[in-house]
Short mmCIF file of C-alpha atoms in Angstrom, two decimals:
data_model
loop_
_atom_site.label_atom_id
_atom_site.label_comp_id
_atom_site.label_asym_id
_atom_site.label_seq_id
_atom_site.Cartn_x
_atom_site.Cartn_y
_atom_site.Cartn_z
CA UNK W 1 49.15 -4.66 56.26
CA UNK W 2 52.06 -5.40 53.94
CA UNK W 3 55.44 -5.76 55.62
CA UNK W 4 58.32 -4.40 53.57
CA UNK W 5 61.84 -5.73 54.09
CA UNK W 6 64.13 -2.82 54.81
CA UNK W 7 67.14 -5.10 55.25
CA UNK W 8 67.85 -8.59 56.51
CA UNK W 9 67.45 -7.48 60.10
CA UNK W 10 64.56 -5.03 59.83
CA UNK W 11 61.15 -4.83 58.19
CA UNK W 12 58.36 -2.28 58.46
CA UNK W 13 54.77 -1.64 57.44
CA UNK W 14 54.05 0.33 54.31
CA UNK W 15 52.31 3.48 55.53
CA UNK W 16 50.51 6.17 53.57
CA UNK W 17 50.40 9.95 53.71
CA UNK W 18 47.23 11.89 52.93
CA UNK W 19 48.52 12.91 49.51
CA UNK W 20 48.92 9.22 48.60
CA UNK W 21 45.23 8.37 48.86
CA UNK W 22 42.13 9.46 46.99
CA UNK W 23 38.39 9.54 47.78
CA UNK W 24 36.13 7.45 45.53
CA UNK W 25 32.71 8.91 44.60
CA UNK W 26 29.74 6.58 45.09
CA UNK W 27 26.71 5.96 42.87
CA UNK W 28 24.78 8.75 44.62
CA UNK W 29 25.50 12.48 44.76
CA UNK W 30 23.90 15.18 46.91
CA UNK W 31 23.33 18.91 46.95
CA UNK W 32 26.14 20.46 49.05
CA UNK W 33 23.55 22.56 50.88
CA UNK W 34 22.01 19.35 52.24
CA UNK W 35 25.29 18.13 53.76
CA UNK W 36 25.97 18.61 57.48
CA UNK W 37 29.53 19.02 58.70
CA UNK W 38 28.57 19.76 62.30
CA UNK W 39 30.52 18.06 65.08
CA UNK W 40 29.88 17.55 68.79
CA UNK W 41 32.33 16.60 71.52
CA UNK W 42 30.95 16.10 75.01
CA UNK W 43 28.31 18.84 75.53
CA UNK W 44 29.78 21.20 72.95
CA UNK W 45 28.44 21.35 69.41
CA UNK W 46 30.21 23.08 66.52
CA UNK W 47 29.07 23.86 63.02
CA UNK W 48 32.52 22.96 61.72
CA UNK W 49 34.71 19.88 62.46
CA UNK W 50 37.60 22.25 63.07
CA UNK W 51 40.00 22.87 65.94
CA UNK W 52 42.58 25.55 65.25
CA UNK W 53 46.06 24.60 66.44
CA UNK W 54 47.36 26.21 69.65
CA UNK W 55 50.05 28.29 67.96
CA UNK W 56 50.85 31.95 68.63
CA UNK W 57 51.03 32.66 64.92
CA UNK W 58 47.36 31.69 64.51
CA UNK W 59 45.46 31.87 67.81
CA UNK W 60 45.14 34.98 69.95
CA UNK W 61 42.16 35.71 72.19
CA UNK W 62 40.72 37.83 69.38
CA UNK W 63 41.09 35.18 66.67
CA UNK W 64 39.82 32.48 69.06
CA UNK W 65 36.65 34.52 69.46
CA UNK W 66 36.28 35.06 65.71
CA UNK W 67 36.82 31.37 64.92
CA UNK W 68 34.19 30.50 67.52
CA UNK W 69 31.74 32.87 65.85
CA UNK W 70 32.49 31.28 62.49
CA UNK W 71 31.55 27.84 63.84
CA UNK W 72 34.87 26.30 64.85
CA UNK W 73 36.97 25.94 67.98
CA UNK W 74 40.37 27.53 68.59
CA UNK W 75 42.77 26.41 71.33
CA UNK W 76 44.89 29.15 72.90
CA UNK W 77 48.44 28.10 73.78
CA UNK W 78 48.89 28.84 77.48
CA UNK W 79 52.65 28.45 77.08
CA UNK W 80 52.74 31.12 74.41
CA UNK W 81 53.24 34.85 74.35
CA UNK W 82 49.73 35.69 75.53
CA UNK W 83 50.42 34.30 79.01
CA UNK W 84 53.99 35.57 79.24
CA UNK W 85 53.48 39.23 78.29
CA UNK W 86 50.81 41.82 79.01
CA UNK W 87 50.96 42.98 75.40
CA UNK W 88 52.75 40.63 73.01
CA UNK W 89 51.87 42.69 69.92
CA UNK W 90 55.33 44.36 69.62
CA UNK W 91 57.02 40.96 69.88
CA UNK W 92 54.76 39.43 67.25
CA UNK W 93 55.59 42.34 64.99
CA UNK W 94 59.30 41.82 65.62
CA UNK W 95 59.11 38.09 64.82
CA UNK W 96 57.60 38.96 61.44
CA UNK W 97 60.62 41.13 60.61
CA UNK W 98 63.41 38.71 61.60
CA UNK W 99 65.64 37.20 58.95
CA UNK W 100 65.56 33.41 58.78
CA UNK W 101 68.96 32.85 60.39
CA UNK W 102 68.08 34.89 63.47
CA UNK W 103 64.49 33.69 63.89
CA UNK W 104 65.03 30.53 65.93
CA UNK W 105 67.45 32.07 68.42
CA UNK W 106 65.26 35.13 68.92
CA UNK W 107 62.16 32.96 69.42
CA UNK W 108 64.04 31.04 72.11
CA UNK W 109 64.88 34.32 73.87
CA UNK W 110 61.34 35.69 73.69
CA UNK W 111 59.82 32.54 75.15
CA UNK W 112 62.07 32.50 78.22
CA UNK W 113 59.73 34.92 80.01
CA UNK W 114 57.77 33.13 82.74
CA UNK W 115 54.17 32.01 82.32
CA UNK W 116 51.88 33.98 84.63
CA UNK W 117 48.77 32.42 86.16
CA UNK W 118 47.16 35.86 86.31
CA UNK W 119 47.49 36.20 82.54
CA UNK W 120 46.11 32.67 82.06
CA UNK W 121 42.97 33.72 83.92
CA UNK W 122 42.72 36.98 82.01
CA UNK W 123 43.05 35.42 78.54
CA UNK W 124 40.51 32.71 79.31
CA UNK W 125 38.18 35.39 80.66
CA UNK W 126 38.48 37.43 77.46
CA UNK W 127 37.36 34.50 75.35
CA UNK W 128 34.60 33.42 77.73
CA UNK W 129 33.13 36.91 77.86
CA UNK W 130 32.56 36.76 74.10
CA UNK W 131 30.21 33.81 74.57
CA UNK W 132 32.16 31.21 72.56
CA UNK W 133 33.45 27.83 73.70
CA UNK W 134 36.83 28.28 75.36
CA UNK W 135 39.67 25.82 74.76
CA UNK W 136 43.27 26.09 75.93
CA UNK W 137 46.39 24.01 75.62
CA UNK W 138 49.18 23.00 77.98
CA UNK W 139 51.96 20.49 77.47
CA UNK W 140 52.07 17.45 79.77
CA UNK W 141 55.13 18.97 81.47
CA UNK W 142 53.27 22.18 82.41
CA UNK W 143 49.84 20.73 83.14
CA UNK W 144 50.42 19.94 86.82
CA UNK W 145 51.88 23.40 87.43
CA UNK W 146 49.16 25.48 85.79
CA UNK W 147 45.99 23.39 85.55
CA UNK W 148 44.41 24.91 88.68
CA UNK W 149 44.56 28.39 87.18
CA UNK W 150 42.97 27.02 84.01
CA UNK W 151 40.08 25.32 85.79
CA UNK W 152 39.48 28.25 88.15
CA UNK W 153 39.19 30.54 85.12
CA UNK W 154 36.32 28.45 83.75
CA UNK W 155 37.74 26.80 80.64
CA UNK W 156 35.34 24.61 78.65
CA UNK W 157 37.76 22.19 76.93
CA UNK W 158 41.28 21.35 78.12
CA UNK W 159 43.84 20.29 75.51
CA UNK W 160 46.98 18.45 76.67
CA UNK W 161 49.19 18.45 73.59
CA UNK W 162 52.80 17.55 72.95
CA UNK W 163 54.85 16.11 70.12
CA UNK W 164 54.18 12.63 71.50
CA UNK W 165 52.02 12.04 74.57
CA UNK W 166 51.74 8.63 76.19
CA UNK W 167 49.71 7.25 79.05
CA UNK W 168 52.84 5.62 80.47
CA UNK W 169 55.56 8.25 80.57
CA UNK W 170 58.60 7.04 82.51
CA UNK W 171 60.91 9.50 84.27
CA UNK W 172 63.53 9.15 86.96
CA UNK W 173 63.78 12.92 87.46
CA UNK W 174 60.22 13.92 88.30
CA UNK W 175 56.82 12.41 88.97
CA UNK W 176 55.15 12.17 85.55
CA UNK W 177 51.61 13.37 84.88
CA UNK W 178 49.15 10.58 85.72
CA UNK W 179 46.72 11.21 82.89
CA UNK W 180 44.06 8.79 84.08
CA UNK W 181 43.92 10.24 87.58
CA UNK W 182 44.17 13.82 86.29
CA UNK W 183 41.35 13.47 83.77
CA UNK W 184 39.16 11.65 86.30
CA UNK W 185 39.46 14.53 88.76
CA UNK W 186 38.57 17.23 86.20
CA UNK W 187 35.05 18.40 85.45
CA UNK W 188 35.85 19.41 81.87
CA UNK W 189 36.44 17.30 78.77
CA UNK W 190 40.09 16.71 77.91
CA UNK W 191 41.61 16.28 74.45
CA UNK W 192 45.05 14.66 74.58
CA UNK W 193 47.81 13.80 72.11
CA UNK W 194 49.62 13.41 69.85
CA UNK W 195 49.87 9.78 69.11
CA UNK W 196 50.25 7.84 65.90
CA UNK W 197 49.71 4.15 66.66
CA UNK W 198 46.82 1.87 67.55
CA UNK W 199 48.34 0.84 70.89
CA UNK W 200 49.26 4.35 72.04
CA UNK W 201 45.80 5.63 71.11
CA UNK W 202 44.05 2.81 72.94
CA UNK W 203 46.00 3.59 76.12
CA UNK W 204 45.14 7.29 75.85
CA UNK W 205 41.46 6.45 75.36
CA UNK W 206 41.53 4.40 78.55
CA UNK W 207 42.55 7.49 80.53
CA UNK W 208 39.06 8.92 80.04
CA UNK W 209 39.98 11.50 77.40
CA UNK W 210 37.10 12.89 75.35
CA UNK W 211 39.31 13.18 72.28
CA UNK W 212 42.68 11.96 71.03
CA UNK W 213 44.97 13.94 68.72
CA UNK W 214 46.55 11.97 65.90
CA UNK W 215 49.90 13.17 64.60
CA UNK W 216 52.86 15.04 65.96
CA UNK W 217 51.44 18.56 65.54
CA UNK W 218 53.26 21.45 63.98
CA UNK W 219 52.53 20.36 60.43
CA UNK W 220 54.27 22.62 57.93
CA UNK W 221 56.32 24.36 60.63
CA UNK W 222 57.79 21.37 62.44
CA UNK W 223 61.01 19.53 61.66
CA UNK W 224 60.47 16.53 63.94
CA UNK W 225 61.20 14.12 61.09
CA UNK W 226 64.58 15.72 60.45
CA UNK W 227 65.59 16.28 64.08
CA UNK W 228 64.27 13.12 65.77
CA UNK W 229 63.63 10.83 62.82
CA UNK W 230 60.08 10.32 64.11
CA UNK W 231 57.31 10.19 61.50
CA UNK W 232 54.16 8.19 60.78
CA UNK W 233 52.30 9.17 57.60
CA UNK W 234 48.93 10.65 58.50
CA UNK W 235 46.54 8.52 56.45
CA UNK W 236 47.83 5.36 58.11
CA UNK W 237 48.05 6.97 61.56
CA UNK W 238 44.44 8.20 61.43
CA UNK W 239 43.17 4.84 60.21
CA UNK W 240 45.03 3.00 62.98
CA UNK W 241 43.69 5.30 65.69
CA UNK W 242 40.17 5.06 64.26
CA UNK W 243 40.49 1.29 64.64
CA UNK W 244 41.49 1.80 68.28
CA UNK W 245 38.37 3.97 68.76
CA UNK W 246 36.19 1.16 67.39
CA UNK W 247 37.79 -1.48 69.61
CA UNK W 248 37.67 0.79 72.67
CA UNK W 249 33.94 1.25 72.13
CA UNK W 250 33.52 -2.52 72.38
CA UNK W 251 35.84 -2.72 75.37
CA UNK W 252 34.16 0.12 77.28
CA UNK W 253 30.57 -0.77 76.51
CA UNK W 254 29.96 2.03 74.02
CA UNK W 255 32.09 5.00 75.13
CA UNK W 256 33.03 7.04 72.06
CA UNK W 257 36.35 8.90 71.96
CA UNK W 258 36.76 11.48 69.22
CA UNK W 259 39.70 11.19 66.83
CA UNK W 260 41.16 14.55 65.80
CA UNK W 261 43.74 14.62 63.02
CA UNK W 262 46.50 17.04 64.03
CA UNK W 263 48.90 18.46 61.46
CA UNK W 264 49.92 17.68 57.91
CA UNK W 265 46.80 19.19 56.31
CA UNK W 266 47.70 22.12 54.13
CA UNK W 267 44.52 22.40 52.09
CA UNK W 268 40.88 21.43 51.79
CA UNK W 269 41.55 18.10 50.08
CA UNK W 270 43.74 16.96 52.99
CA UNK W 271 40.97 17.80 55.45
CA UNK W 272 38.44 15.72 53.50
CA UNK W 273 40.83 12.77 53.27
CA UNK W 274 41.61 12.91 57.01
CA UNK W 275 37.91 12.53 57.80
CA UNK W 276 37.56 9.82 55.15
CA UNK W 277 40.29 7.89 57.00
CA UNK W 278 38.28 8.05 60.23
CA UNK W 279 38.87 11.43 61.90
CA UNK W 280 35.91 13.13 63.57
CA UNK W 281 37.51 16.56 63.25
CA UNK W 282 40.79 18.16 62.24
CA UNK W 283 43.28 20.41 64.01
CA UNK W 284 44.94 22.77 61.54
CA UNK W 285 47.24 25.76 61.78
CA UNK W 286 49.00 26.67 58.55
CA UNK W 287 45.85 27.23 56.44
CA UNK W 288 44.71 29.89 58.92
CA UNK W 289 48.17 31.43 59.33
CA UNK W 290 47.40 33.02 55.95
CA UNK W 291 44.45 34.97 57.39
CA UNK W 292 44.61 38.76 57.59
CA UNK W 293 43.67 38.55 61.30
CA UNK W 294 46.38 35.98 62.17
CA UNK W 295 48.75 37.28 64.88
CA UNK W 296 51.79 35.98 62.98
CA UNK W 297 51.28 38.48 60.13
CA UNK W 298 51.72 35.82 57.47
CA UNK W 299 54.41 33.90 59.38
CA UNK W 300 53.77 30.60 61.13
CA UNK W 301 55.51 28.74 63.96
CA UNK W 302 54.61 26.39 66.78
CA UNK W 303 55.92 25.58 70.24
CA UNK W 304 58.48 23.21 68.71
CA UNK W 305 60.25 26.18 67.12
CA UNK W 306 61.36 27.75 70.41
CA UNK W 307 62.33 24.70 72.47
CA UNK W 308 65.29 25.87 74.61
CA UNK W 309 67.47 22.80 73.99
CA UNK W 310 66.34 21.09 70.79
CA UNK W 311 64.12 23.12 68.44
CA UNK W 312 62.06 20.87 66.16
CA UNK W 313 60.32 23.55 64.17
CA UNK W 314 60.90 26.76 62.32
CA UNK W 315 59.23 30.00 61.43
CA UNK W 316 57.67 29.65 57.98
CA UNK W 317 56.42 32.47 55.77
CA UNK W 318 53.04 31.87 54.12
CA UNK W 319 51.87 35.39 53.38
CA UNK W 320 48.27 36.59 53.57
CA UNK W 321 45.48 35.52 51.21
CA UNK W 322 42.23 36.63 52.85
CA UNK W 323 40.18 36.89 56.02
CA UNK W 324 39.39 34.06 58.40
CA UNK W 325 35.86 33.97 57.05
CA UNK W 326 37.07 33.71 53.45
CA UNK W 327 39.52 30.94 54.28
CA UNK W 328 36.87 28.94 56.13
CA UNK W 329 33.68 29.78 54.23
CA UNK W 330 34.75 31.49 51.03
CA UNK W 331 34.25 32.68 48.47
CA UNK W 332 37.58 31.47 47.11
CA UNK W 333 39.54 33.35 44.48
CA UNK W 334 42.18 30.62 44.03
CA UNK W 335 42.11 27.03 42.82
CA UNK W 336 44.69 25.46 45.16
CA UNK W 337 42.49 24.41 48.10
CA UNK W 338 43.70 27.14 50.43
CA UNK W 339 40.36 29.00 50.72
CA UNK W 340 36.75 28.01 51.46
CA UNK W 341 37.99 24.95 53.35
CA UNK W 342 34.61 24.05 54.79
CA UNK W 343 32.75 24.65 51.55
CA UNK W 344 35.16 22.25 49.85
CA UNK W 345 34.52 19.62 52.52
CA UNK W 346 30.77 19.91 51.96
CA UNK W 347 31.25 19.55 48.22
CA UNK W 348 33.51 16.49 48.63
CA UNK W 349 30.90 14.81 50.82
CA UNK W 350 28.14 15.75 48.40
CA UNK W 351 30.12 14.39 45.44
CA UNK W 352 30.67 11.13 47.30
CA UNK W 353 27.00 10.97 48.29
CA UNK W 354 27.23 11.35 52.07
CA UNK W 355 25.08 13.59 54.25
CA UNK W 356 27.09 13.80 57.50
CA UNK W 357 30.57 13.20 58.87
CA UNK W 358 29.91 9.82 60.46
CA UNK W 359 28.59 8.47 57.18
CA UNK W 360 31.49 9.98 55.27
CA UNK W 361 33.99 8.03 57.38
CA UNK W 362 32.79 4.95 55.51
CA UNK W 363 33.65 6.34 52.06
CA UNK W 364 35.83 4.19 49.81
CA UNK W 365 39.42 5.33 49.34
CA UNK W 366 42.15 4.21 46.97
CA UNK W 367 45.91 4.46 46.93
CA UNK W 368 46.72 7.21 44.44
CA UNK W 369 50.34 8.32 43.90
CA UNK W 370 50.71 12.05 44.61
CA UNK W 371 50.80 14.35 41.61
CA UNK W 372 54.13 16.09 40.96
#
C-alpha cells in the first residue's frame, strides 16, 4: 500500500472510500434471476445479506418483524426508547417535530430514562413470537449489566456494537468486558464491532465472534470524524478486515468469521461495492429510514446522537420515499439507487458474471474518482 508523506514527521497510507472505487464487469454476464444473494451466519440463513442498523429511527419490534419477513435481519437497540418506555410512540412523534437546534439536547433528555430488563424481555418476546430471527444490540459498556435478561428472553443473535470496539479495552475505573470469556460462555452467536483495521479485526475474531462489524456505525447521522477526528474510508477498511478473515481462517484451522460492513452505504451501488471489497453482508440504516414504516417518520439518528457528554451524531431528515418492501425489493420509481436495493445488487452481480456472494467477492475493482 502506498505511503503518502503528510509532513517530514508523519506519513500515512492512501485509503479509499466506497465512492472512489468501481466494479469491473467480466467477460460473462448472467440473468439476474439466476443470482443468489442469500447469506448464512451460524445456523441462521437469510435471503438477503442485510442487517438493519440498531437505531430507533429505523428498527422497532414491528419493523424488525417486517424486515425478517422480507428476508433480512434487523437488530433492535436495547439501549433505545423501546426498552426505556412502555410506549415510545409519542416521543418518536415529538422528535420528528423538533427544530434542528433543539434536537440534540432533547434527545439527550429523552434517553436519560433507565433501561428496564422487563421491557428487554418483552420486546424480544414480541419479535420471537412472529417467527423471525431475533437480533438485539448492546454496547460493550452495557453488556455485562443486561446480557442475562437478553439470553433469558431467548435472543437468536447478540450484537455488541460501539463506535470502536476492541478486544483489549483498558480501564482504571471499572473491569472491562472480557469479550473472549463472555462469548465463550454464551450459547448464541455474537456479532461484534466496529473496527477498521486488520489488527483490530484479527483480535476480535480470536474472541470467538461469529461476525465482525467494519466501520464506526452511524453512517449519514454520525459526526465522529468531526468530533473525534477518527475515520477510515470504508473500501480500505473492508478490504483490510477481509484480509484478517482470510489469515484467521489459516490460523484457526478453517474457522470462518463473517465480515459485515457497517455504515457509509447510502445507496445500492455502495452495498454492491462493500461486498466486492470482501464483506459478507452489510449493516445499513439511512436507506431504510426513508421507509413509510420507519419509526423515525423520515428522520434518522443513532445512539451517538444522544451521548450525555459528547454527542457524535445528529438527527438527519431524509423524508419518506416508499415502503420497506419497495426500498428492499422494488419496484423503484427513482434512478438514484435509493430503492430496490437488493434487486440492484442482483443486477450488479449478474452484470459482472457472478452467481453468489462468495464468488462476487473476487470481482475486479478499479480506483474511480467520485463523480461530482
